[in-house]
Amino acid sequence: MATFQQQKQQILQVFDQVIAFAKLHKYSDTLKHLEQGQKHLAEGKLLVVVCGEFKQGKSSLLNAFLNETGLFPVDIEVTTNLVSTITYGAKEKISVVLGEQNKETVKQIQRDEIPDYVTEQRNSRNAKKAKMLVIESPNPQLKEGLVLVDTPGIGSLNTEHTAITYAFIPNADAILFVTDALKPLTTEELDFLKKRILPHTKNIIFLITKIDTLASSDQEVVLENNREKLAETLDCSPRKISLIPVSSRAKLDYLEYDEITDLKHSNFEELEQTIWQLVSEQTGQTFLLNALDELNQCLSEIKAPMQVAWNAHQNCTKEELDAQEHQIKDTQKRLQDLLSNNAKWRTILTDGLQDIRTNILQSAEDGFTEISQQANRYLNDTTLLESPEQIASLLEVDIDAMISKLGQKLSNLASKLQRELESISELDLKRLESNSLEIKRNIKFSPDDVKCQKTGTWGKLMQMTRNASFNMTAAGTIGGIAGGAIGSFFGGVGSVPGYYLGAVIGSGLAGLVGLVTGAKEGLSQVREKNKHAISLLIKQFISESQKQCNRTLIQGIVELERSMRNELTNQIERQKQAWERTLNSLQEARKLSQTKASEQAKDLQISLQQLTQLQTTVEKKAQMILNEPIITPSVQSPSSKTQPKTKQTVTKATTTNKDYGDWADE
């Protein structure tokens, strides 16, 4: 079995071979699809979001994981206040996104300027209006598409940054939930886990940092205590809770002194293997299958015209060739009919989305009824009445979670509708299988023979890739919340329905940020903490939020209809072009003289053998990924870790970590 990284590189090599073949035979349309598919696989992102309270060791953890001694600010007084991301790039490039919603600018900065934007000490209450720090690095830990997201501590001072953090969570392939060995799990941490993370993902890796600060006899006590609290929150047996104790200090010592015992004591080997196991089995598998799906379709598009031409030279009778040509024309006509404005699937799409609209808006109404009831419970809490701004913050969390949940429900309903459309409207014939184009003696050739298999390898693969296309992506959601300037850093597929839906949901969450800010300002001005006055402001906030939510959901459905319509139309047009090339190839072959036909048949046989071998390779890889688990990668050897640029840099960074170590926020 191969690791995700190995499989990815192997599939990229297959793309190179098929692209070379498409260029040689001048398949320009198919070449475009191949290059896009290869790019999507190469640039696919695997998001790992780091969450936890302030000063739990998050930034130091990331430095240690990346084999860096001083990338993220670490100091006993430092408090991170900004969402930061780090992804792979050919050379180091650090950008900070600044400005108001939809008016962002991107500023390039140097590494030593990072604290000026991401720390509360140098950018108090975000006076510089920073939204996100985006780091591109040639770090080998990131080369296979891993994106690490460092979030502000739970209960961040900045509402907008909190919203961006909350937007990352539903799109995360894995969450690193970081706790501190020296501090018991707090109610706030457990509430965050239960309300903000669990509704969206179960892909959570629980970490305890600073484990080196405890005596061996105390470590198991702390682990068991945290395990019991997490089990209660997750409503499961403590035995099912896996906790990974790590020491960033030990890993950073290893980077300086190259002592293998430090690496062992850090326990980062287990952390790396766990992260890669989780993301490979989830999103990583989808990336690979999407790529193989595209390869399979492109290979069929290349092979079909050659197959029918070769068939024409195999002593076929005129009647047999006429029958095959007639059936191909019938398929073309059926595809052309599907492109007409009165095609059945267009009505099904419109009616289906209207039903979804009714369903989703009713769910939103029910959700806001529950939120109003929750608001009443908050208003009956005398402690919260003393600081009513907290009520707005709590309601923000509730509404935020509900909008994200409704977005996921919308995605699921749309995915189901798409499958119904393909079945009812016969759009499932989109895949042209060249092995069905052989002349069948005494058997009438039928377009029903030319379809994607509903069972077996490609049937399973299509089901998985179809569902994945409706999932909201970070590129869409984060771009929607913080502007296109941020979303553009993450790349990804921008044409699938999930991308557009994510952007709309992100915009809705961004609108909620403004409402929360306004509500807090109004509540802060209420004198003598008058419950009636506070209640009126809270009700107004909920009412405005409900209007914002409804606008967001309606716009999401509009975007879904547009993107689904475009995607289905593109599928039909692509198949129509493929059948047209196939028909032209058959007709041209029939015009050749016997001598020319014989020469062409020899050339075609060589090409067809090569294509068949490539198809076999692609199918075997698909079967392997579908039927066998992806194994974890080998942990980097000591010789392959990232080395600091100069001795002076190492000494300075190490001194900082020696003084404060994992005590900072790190």
PDB file of N, CA and C in Angstrom, residues 259-320:
ATOM      1  N   GLU A 259      19.529  15.664  18.660  1.00  0.00           N
ATOM      2  CA  GLU A 259      19.514  14.492  19.534  1.00  0.00           C
ATOM      3  C   GLU A 259      18.217  13.714  19.294  1.00  0.00           C
ATOM      4  N   ILE A 260      18.339  12.477  18.848  1.00  0.00           N
ATOM      5  CA  ILE A 260      17.149  11.710  18.477  1.00  0.00           C
ATOM      6  C   ILE A 260      16.240  11.455  19.674  1.00  0.00           C
ATOM      7  N   THR A 261      16.816  11.454  20.892  1.00  0.00           N
ATOM      8  CA  THR A 261      15.976  11.262  22.084  1.00  0.00           C
ATOM      9  C   THR A 261      15.011  12.427  22.276  1.00  0.00           C
ATOM     10  N   ASP A 262      15.439  13.633  21.883  1.00  0.00           N
ATOM     11  CA  ASP A 262      14.537  14.789  21.974  1.00  0.00           C
ATOM     12  C   ASP A 262      13.333  14.605  21.053  1.00  0.00           C
ATOM     13  N   LEU A 263      13.588  14.091  19.852  1.00  0.00           N
ATOM     14  CA  LEU A 263      12.489  13.849  18.914  1.00  0.00           C
ATOM     15  C   LEU A 263      11.531  12.812  19.484  1.00  0.00           C
ATOM     16  N   LYS A 264      12.079  11.768  20.090  1.00  0.00           N
ATOM     17  CA  LYS A 264      11.231  10.730  20.675  1.00  0.00           C
ATOM     18  C   LYS A 264      10.390  11.283  21.815  1.00  0.00           C
ATOM     19  N   HIS A 265      11.003  12.075  22.676  1.00  0.00           N
ATOM     20  CA  HIS A 265      10.278  12.641  23.815  1.00  0.00           C
ATOM     21  C   HIS A 265       9.227  13.658  23.380  1.00  0.00           C
ATOM     22  N   SER A 266       9.431  14.295  22.229  1.00  0.00           N
ATOM     23  CA  SER A 266       8.457  15.292  21.752  1.00  0.00           C
ATOM     24  C   SER A 266       7.142  14.639  21.334  1.00  0.00           C
ATOM     25  N   ASN A 267       7.212  13.392  20.881  1.00  0.00           N
ATOM     26  CA  ASN A 267       6.047  12.628  20.406  1.00  0.00           C
ATOM     27  C   ASN A 267       5.448  13.223  19.130  1.00  0.00           C
ATOM     28  N   PHE A 268       6.228  13.991  18.385  1.00  0.00           N
ATOM     29  CA  PHE A 268       5.715  14.580  17.150  1.00  0.00           C
ATOM     30  C   PHE A 268       5.599  13.548  16.028  1.00  0.00           C
ATOM     31  N   GLU A 269       6.307  12.434  16.153  1.00  0.00           N
ATOM     32  CA  GLU A 269       6.146  11.380  15.153  1.00  0.00           C
ATOM     33  C   GLU A 269       4.708  10.873  15.155  1.00  0.00           C
ATOM     34  N   GLU A 270       4.170  10.619  16.350  1.00  0.00           N
ATOM     35  CA  GLU A 270       2.785  10.145  16.445  1.00  0.00           C
ATOM     36  C   GLU A 270       1.816  11.206  15.932  1.00  0.00           C
ATOM     37  N   LEU A 271       2.084  12.477  16.253  1.00  0.00           N
ATOM     38  CA  LEU A 271       1.216  13.562  15.797  1.00  0.00           C
ATOM     39  C   LEU A 271       1.186  13.628  14.271  1.00  0.00           C
ATOM     40  N   GLU A 272       2.342  13.598  13.634  1.00  0.00           N
ATOM     41  CA  GLU A 272       2.400  13.681  12.175  1.00  0.00           C
ATOM     42  C   GLU A 272       1.663  12.512  11.529  1.00  0.00           C
ATOM     43  N   GLN A 273       1.886  11.311  12.041  1.00  0.00           N
ATOM     44  CA  GLN A 273       1.231  10.139  11.468  1.00  0.00           C
ATOM     45  C   GLN A 273      -0.285  10.220  11.632  1.00  0.00           C
ATOM     46  N   THR A 274      -0.730  10.714  12.776  1.00  0.00           N
ATOM     47  CA  THR A 274      -2.171  10.817  13.021  1.00  0.00           C
ATOM     48  C   THR A 274      -2.814  11.830  12.086  1.00  0.00           C
ATOM     49  N   ILE A 275      -2.163  12.970  11.906  1.00  0.00           N
ATOM     50  CA  ILE A 275      -2.701  13.998  11.004  1.00  0.00           C
ATOM     51  C   ILE A 275      -2.816  13.459   9.587  1.00  0.00           C
ATOM     52  N   TRP A 276      -1.739  12.861   9.085  1.00  0.00           N
ATOM     53  CA  TRP A 276      -1.761  12.384   7.701  1.00  0.00           C
ATOM     54  C   TRP A 276      -2.737  11.231   7.518  1.00  0.00           C
ATOM     55  N   GLN A 277      -2.872  10.385   8.537  1.00  0.00           N
ATOM     56  CA  GLN A 277      -3.829   9.288   8.435  1.00  0.00           C
ATOM     57  C   GLN A 277      -5.236   9.842   8.264  1.00  0.00           C
ATOM     58  N   LEU A 278      -5.572  10.842   9.068  1.00  0.00           N
ATOM     59  CA  LEU A 278      -6.922  11.384   9.057  1.00  0.00           C
ATOM     60  C   LEU A 278      -7.230  12.121   7.756  1.00  0.00           C
ATOM     61  N   VAL A 279      -6.354  13.040   7.345  1.00  0.00           N
ATOM     62  CA  VAL A 279      -6.651  13.822   6.140  1.00  0.00           C
ATOM     63  C   VAL A 279      -6.561  12.974   4.883  1.00  0.00           C
ATOM     64  N   SER A 280      -5.700  11.948   4.895  1.00  0.00           N
ATOM     65  CA  SER A 280      -5.584  11.083   3.720  1.00  0.00           C
ATOM     66  C   SER A 280      -6.834  10.249   3.529  1.00  0.00           C
ATOM     67  N   GLU A 281      -7.391   9.753   4.620  1.00  0.00           N
ATOM     68  CA  GLU A 281      -8.574   8.915   4.522  1.00  0.00           C
ATOM     69  C   GLU A 281      -9.821   9.719   4.184  1.00  0.00           C
ATOM     70  N   GLN A 282      -9.798  11.004   4.432  1.00  0.00           N
ATOM     71  CA  GLN A 282     -10.970  11.835   4.182  1.00  0.00           C
ATOM     72  C   GLN A 282     -10.790  12.593   2.858  1.00  0.00           C
ATOM     73  N   THR A 283     -10.387  13.844   2.938  1.00  0.00           N
ATOM     74  CA  THR A 283     -10.279  14.679   1.735  1.00  0.00           C
ATOM     75  C   THR A 283      -9.223  14.161   0.769  1.00  0.00           C
ATOM     76  N   GLY A 284      -8.134  13.632   1.296  1.00  0.00           N
ATOM     77  CA  GLY A 284      -7.075  13.132   0.420  1.00  0.00           C
ATOM     78  C   GLY A 284      -7.588  12.086  -0.544  1.00  0.00           C
ATOM     79  N   GLN A 285      -8.414  11.180  -0.055  1.00  0.00           N
ATOM     80  CA  GLN A 285      -8.994  10.148  -0.918  1.00  0.00           C
ATOM     81  C   GLN A 285      -9.864  10.772  -2.002  1.00  0.00           C
ATOM     82  N   THR A 286     -10.638  11.801  -1.621  1.00  0.00           N
ATOM     83  CA  THR A 286     -11.507  12.468  -2.602  1.00  0.00           C
ATOM     84  C   THR A 286     -10.691  13.135  -3.698  1.00  0.00           C
ATOM     85  N   PHE A 287      -9.582  13.799  -3.322  1.00  0.00           N
ATOM     86  CA  PHE A 287      -8.716  14.419  -4.332  1.00  0.00           C
ATOM     87  C   PHE A 287      -8.244  13.382  -5.345  1.00  0.00           C
ATOM     88  N   LEU A 288      -7.776  12.256  -4.831  1.00  0.00           N
ATOM     89  CA  LEU A 288      -7.235  11.219  -5.713  1.00  0.00           C
ATOM     90  C   LEU A 288      -8.315  10.650  -6.627  1.00  0.00           C
ATOM     91  N   LEU A 289      -9.486  10.399  -6.063  1.00  0.00           N
ATOM     92  CA  LEU A 289     -10.568   9.824  -6.867  1.00  0.00           C
ATOM     93  C   LEU A 289     -11.089  10.811  -7.905  1.00  0.00           C
ATOM     94  N   ASN A 290     -11.177  12.081  -7.551  1.00  0.00           N
ATOM     95  CA  ASN A 290     -11.582  13.097  -8.537  1.00  0.00           C
ATOM     96  C   ASN A 290     -10.624  13.103  -9.725  1.00  0.00           C
ATOM     97  N   ALA A 291      -9.337  13.022  -9.413  1.00  0.00           N
ATOM     98  CA  ALA A 291      -8.330  13.038 -10.477  1.00  0.00           C
ATOM     99  C   ALA A 291      -8.446  11.798 -11.356  1.00  0.00           C
ATOM    100  N   LEU A 292      -8.637  10.646 -10.742  1.00  0.00           N
ATOM    101  CA  LEU A 292      -8.771   9.412 -11.513  1.00  0.00           C
ATOM    102  C   LEU A 292     -10.049   9.408 -12.343  1.00  0.00           C
ATOM    103  N   ASP A 293     -11.107   9.989 -11.805  1.00  0.00           N
ATOM    104  CA  ASP A 293     -12.364  10.107 -12.545  1.00  0.00           C
ATOM    105  C   ASP A 293     -12.160  10.929 -13.816  1.00  0.00           C
ATOM    106  N   GLU A 294     -11.436  12.040 -13.681  1.00  0.00           N
ATOM    107  CA  GLU A 294     -11.162  12.891 -14.849  1.00  0.00           C
ATOM    108  C   GLU A 294     -10.268  12.161 -15.844  1.00  0.00           C
ATOM    109  N   LEU A 295      -9.273  11.456 -15.357  1.00  0.00           N
ATOM    110  CA  LEU A 295      -8.398  10.696 -16.249  1.00  0.00           C
ATOM    111  C   LEU A 295      -9.183   9.645 -17.028  1.00  0.00           C
ATOM    112  N   ASN A 296     -10.071   8.945 -16.344  1.00  0.00           N
ATOM    113  CA  ASN A 296     -10.870   7.908 -17.004  1.00  0.00           C
ATOM    114  C   ASN A 296     -11.726   8.494 -18.119  1.00  0.00           C
ATOM    115  N   GLN A 297     -12.362   9.628 -17.823  1.00  0.00           N
ATOM    116  CA  GLN A 297     -13.216  10.243 -18.840  1.00  0.00           C
ATOM    117  C   GLN A 297     -12.392  10.741 -20.026  1.00  0.00           C
ATOM    118  N   CYS A 298     -11.252  11.366 -19.743  1.00  0.00           N
ATOM    119  CA  CYS A 298     -10.412  11.890 -20.831  1.00  0.00           C
ATOM    120  C   CYS A 298      -9.837  10.758 -21.688  1.00  0.00           C
ATOM    121  N   LEU A 299      -9.433   9.680 -21.048  1.00  0.00           N
ATOM    122  CA  LEU A 299      -8.917   8.547 -21.815  1.00  0.00           C
ATOM    123  C   LEU A 299      -9.984   7.972 -22.737  1.00  0.00           C
ATOM    124  N   SER A 300     -11.216   7.904 -22.247  1.00  0.00           N
ATOM    125  CA  SER A 300     -12.312   7.415 -23.095  1.00  0.00           C
ATOM    126  C   SER A 300     -12.562   8.360 -24.261  1.00  0.00           C
ATOM    127  N   GLU A 301     -12.481   9.667 -24.018  1.00  0.00           N
ATOM    128  CA  GLU A 301     -12.687  10.648 -25.090  1.00  0.00           C
ATOM    129  C   GLU A 301     -11.601  10.555 -26.154  1.00  0.00           C
ATOM    130  N   ILE A 302     -10.381  10.251 -25.730  1.00  0.00           N
ATOM    131  CA  ILE A 302      -9.285  10.104 -26.688  1.00  0.00           C
ATOM    132  C   ILE A 302      -9.403   8.790 -27.452  1.00  0.00           C
ATOM    133  N   LYS A 303      -9.778   7.756 -26.720  1.00  0.00           N
ATOM    134  CA  LYS A 303      -9.759   6.415 -27.299  1.00  0.00           C
ATOM    135  C   LYS A 303     -10.925   6.152 -28.246  1.00  0.00           C
ATOM    136  N   ALA A 304     -12.107   6.716 -27.955  1.00  0.00           N
ATOM    137  CA  ALA A 304     -13.306   6.379 -28.727  1.00  0.00           C
ATOM    138  C   ALA A 304     -13.159   6.646 -30.226  1.00  0.00           C
ATOM    139  N   PRO A 305     -12.685   7.833 -30.660  1.00  0.00           N
ATOM    140  CA  PRO A 305     -12.537   8.058 -32.106  1.00  0.00           C
ATOM    141  C   PRO A 305     -11.562   7.069 -32.755  1.00  0.00           C
ATOM    142  N   MET A 306     -10.500   6.718 -32.022  1.00  0.00           N
ATOM    143  CA  MET A 306      -9.548   5.750 -32.563  1.00  0.00           C
ATOM    144  C   MET A 306     -10.175   4.360 -32.643  1.00  0.00           C
ATOM    145  N   GLN A 307     -10.981   4.028 -31.639  1.00  0.00           N
ATOM    146  CA  GLN A 307     -11.608   2.704 -31.595  1.00  0.00           C
ATOM    147  C   GLN A 307     -12.554   2.498 -32.782  1.00  0.00           C
ATOM    148  N   VAL A 308     -13.401   3.508 -33.052  1.00  0.00           N
ATOM    149  CA  VAL A 308     -14.361   3.329 -34.145  1.00  0.00           C
ATOM    150  C   VAL A 308     -13.656   3.303 -35.494  1.00  0.00           C
ATOM    151  N   ALA A 309     -12.572   4.076 -35.625  1.00  0.00           N
ATOM    152  CA  ALA A 309     -11.823   4.058 -36.883  1.00  0.00           C
ATOM    153  C   ALA A 309     -11.159   2.695 -37.080  1.00  0.00           C
ATOM    154  N   TRP A 310     -10.581   2.162 -36.022  1.00  0.00           N
ATOM    155  CA  TRP A 310      -9.949   0.839 -36.117  1.00  0.00           C
ATOM    156  C   TRP A 310     -11.005  -0.226 -36.426  1.00  0.00           C
ATOM    157  N   ASN A 311     -12.163  -0.124 -35.756  1.00  0.00           N
ATOM    158  CA  ASN A 311     -13.244  -1.071 -36.028  1.00  0.00           C
ATOM    159  C   ASN A 311     -13.641  -1.068 -37.507  1.00  0.00           C
ATOM    160  N   ALA A 312     -13.665   0.128 -38.095  1.00  0.00           N
ATOM    161  CA  ALA A 312     -14.107   0.267 -39.488  1.00  0.00           C
ATOM    162  C   ALA A 312     -13.195  -0.473 -40.459  1.00  0.00           C
ATOM    163  N   HIS A 313     -11.959  -0.733 -40.029  1.00  0.00           N
ATOM    164  CA  HIS A 313     -10.998  -1.408 -40.911  1.00  0.00           C
ATOM    165  C   HIS A 313     -10.924  -2.917 -40.655  1.00  0.00           C
ATOM    166  N   GLN A 314     -11.882  -3.458 -39.871  1.00  0.00           N
ATOM    167  CA  GLN A 314     -11.824  -4.880 -39.496  1.00  0.00           C
ATOM    168  C   GLN A 314     -12.845  -5.714 -40.268  1.00  0.00           C
ATOM    169  N   ASN A 315     -12.875  -5.505 -41.580  1.00  0.00           N
ATOM    170  CA  ASN A 315     -13.754  -6.301 -42.458  1.00  0.00           C
ATOM    171  C   ASN A 315     -15.224  -6.215 -42.064  1.00  0.00           C
ATOM    172  N   CYS A 316     -15.620  -5.032 -41.608  1.00  0.00           N
ATOM    173  CA  CYS A 316     -17.028  -4.837 -41.264  1.00  0.00           C
ATOM    174  C   CYS A 316     -17.835  -4.629 -42.543  1.00  0.00           C
ATOM    175  N   THR A 317     -19.066  -5.076 -42.527  1.00  0.00           N
ATOM    176  CA  THR A 317     -19.933  -4.852 -43.683  1.00  0.00           C
ATOM    177  C   THR A 317     -20.444  -3.429 -43.672  1.00  0.00           C
ATOM    178  N   LYS A 318     -20.909  -2.982 -44.840  1.00  0.00           N
ATOM    179  CA  LYS A 318     -21.477  -1.645 -44.949  1.00  0.00           C
ATOM    180  C   LYS A 318     -22.677  -1.498 -44.014  1.00  0.00           C
ATOM    181  N   GLU A 319     -23.482  -2.549 -43.909  1.00  0.00           N
ATOM    182  CA  GLU A 319     -24.667  -2.489 -43.048  1.00  0.00           C
ATOM    183  C   GLU A 319     -24.288  -2.304 -41.576  1.00  0.00           C
ATOM    184  N   GLU A 320     -23.221  -3.007 -41.162  1.00  0.00           N
ATOM    185  CA  GLU A 320     -22.790  -2.882 -39.764  1.00  0.00           C
ATOM    186  C   GLU A 320     -22.290  -1.471 -39.467  1.00  0.00           C
TER     187      GLU A 320
END
